[in-house]
Coordinates of C-alpha atoms in Angstrom, one line a residue:
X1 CA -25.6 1.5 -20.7
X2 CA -22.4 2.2 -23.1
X3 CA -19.0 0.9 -21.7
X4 CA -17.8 4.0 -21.0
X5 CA -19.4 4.0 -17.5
X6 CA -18.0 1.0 -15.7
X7 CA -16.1 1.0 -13.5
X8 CA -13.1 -1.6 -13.2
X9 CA -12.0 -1.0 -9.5
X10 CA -12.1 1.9 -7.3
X11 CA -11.7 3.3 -3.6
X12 CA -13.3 6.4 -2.7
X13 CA -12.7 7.1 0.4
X14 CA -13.6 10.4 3.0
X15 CA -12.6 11.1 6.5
X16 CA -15.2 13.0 8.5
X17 CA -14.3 14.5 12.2
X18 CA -16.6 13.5 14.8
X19 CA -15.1 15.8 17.4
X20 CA -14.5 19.2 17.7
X21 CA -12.0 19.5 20.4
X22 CA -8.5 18.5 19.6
X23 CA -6.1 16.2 21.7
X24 CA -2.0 16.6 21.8
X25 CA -0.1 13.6 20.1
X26 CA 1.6 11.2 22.1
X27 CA 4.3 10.5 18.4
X28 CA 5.3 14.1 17.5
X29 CA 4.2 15.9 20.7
X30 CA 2.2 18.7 18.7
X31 CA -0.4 20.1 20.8
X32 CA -3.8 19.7 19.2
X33 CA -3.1 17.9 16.5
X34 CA -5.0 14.3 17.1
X35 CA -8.7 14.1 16.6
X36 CA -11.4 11.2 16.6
X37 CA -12.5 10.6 12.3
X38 CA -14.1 8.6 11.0
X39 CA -13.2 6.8 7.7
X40 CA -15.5 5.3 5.1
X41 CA -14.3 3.5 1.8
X42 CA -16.1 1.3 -0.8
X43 CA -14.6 -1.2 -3.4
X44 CA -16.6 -0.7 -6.7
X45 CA -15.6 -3.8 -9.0
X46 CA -17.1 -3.3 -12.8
X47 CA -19.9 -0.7 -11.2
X48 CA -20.5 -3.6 -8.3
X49 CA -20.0 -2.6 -4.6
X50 CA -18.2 -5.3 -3.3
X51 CA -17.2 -4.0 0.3
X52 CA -17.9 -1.2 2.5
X53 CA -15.8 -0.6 5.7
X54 CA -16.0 2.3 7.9
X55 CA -13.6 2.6 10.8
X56 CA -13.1 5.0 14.1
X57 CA -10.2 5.8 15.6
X58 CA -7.8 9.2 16.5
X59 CA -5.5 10.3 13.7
X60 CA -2.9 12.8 13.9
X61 CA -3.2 15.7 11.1
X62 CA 1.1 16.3 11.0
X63 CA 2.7 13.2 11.8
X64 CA -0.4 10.4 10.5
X65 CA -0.4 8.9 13.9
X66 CA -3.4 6.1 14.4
X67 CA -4.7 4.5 16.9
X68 CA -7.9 2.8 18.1
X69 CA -7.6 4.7 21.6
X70 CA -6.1 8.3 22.8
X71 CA -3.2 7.1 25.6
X72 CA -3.7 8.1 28.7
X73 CA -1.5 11.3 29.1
X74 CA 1.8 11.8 31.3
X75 CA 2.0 14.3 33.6
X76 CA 3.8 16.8 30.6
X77 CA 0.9 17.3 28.8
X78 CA -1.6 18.1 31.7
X79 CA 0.8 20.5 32.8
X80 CA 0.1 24.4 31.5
X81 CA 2.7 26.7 32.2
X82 CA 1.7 29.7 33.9
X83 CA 2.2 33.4 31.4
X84 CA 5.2 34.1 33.7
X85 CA 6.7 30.9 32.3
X86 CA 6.3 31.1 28.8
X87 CA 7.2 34.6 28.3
X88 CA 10.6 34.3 30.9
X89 CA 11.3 30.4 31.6
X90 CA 11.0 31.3 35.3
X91 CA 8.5 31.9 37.8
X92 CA 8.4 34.9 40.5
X93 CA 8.2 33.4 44.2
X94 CA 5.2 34.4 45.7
X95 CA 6.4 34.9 49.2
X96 CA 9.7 37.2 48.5
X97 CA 9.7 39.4 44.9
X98 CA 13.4 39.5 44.8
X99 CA 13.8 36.0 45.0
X100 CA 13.9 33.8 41.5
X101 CA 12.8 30.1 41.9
X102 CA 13.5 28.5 37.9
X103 CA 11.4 26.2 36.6
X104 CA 12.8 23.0 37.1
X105 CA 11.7 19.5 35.2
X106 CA 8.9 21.5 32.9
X107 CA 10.9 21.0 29.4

């Protein structure tokens, strides 16, 4: 073996998804954003492994949120707005068409 081929220290590392669904992030509020990954890294001393560690938790692809646990979610992000609401800001009362009710609380 020439000495060209050790290795002194290293950390590879990879991140693999383990979901395919998406969750909205409780830190920067981005939509689906958060998933659950896994990561995996090795320490290598001298062409050793020393250590291997693999972890689970939900990590946020913009803002690098991470946590063990999703939090359970307020009220805001089980709401969905209805088409009427994201294309006007309003809704259209169901019971009389010329009267406007605006949406009041959603943002």
């Amino acid at each position: 073996m020439s000495a060209n081929n050790f290795t002194i220290v290293s950390t590879p590392g990879k991140k693999i998804s383990l979901e395919r669904n998406s969750h909205p992030c409780p830190k920067c509020r981005h939509h689906a954003s958060v998933q659950l990954m896994r990561s995996e890294r090795q320490f290598i001393l001298f062409n050793k492994c020393i250590s291997n560690s693999m972890r689970v938790r939900y990590e946020c692809s913009k803002c690098k949120w991470k946590n063990e646990e999703l939090p359970s979610y307020p009220e805001e992000f089980n709401y969905l707005p209805s088409e009427d609401e994201l294309l006007f800001g309003y809704t259209m009362d169901t019971d009389s068409s010329s009267h406007i009710s605006s949406l009041s609380g959603a943002y």
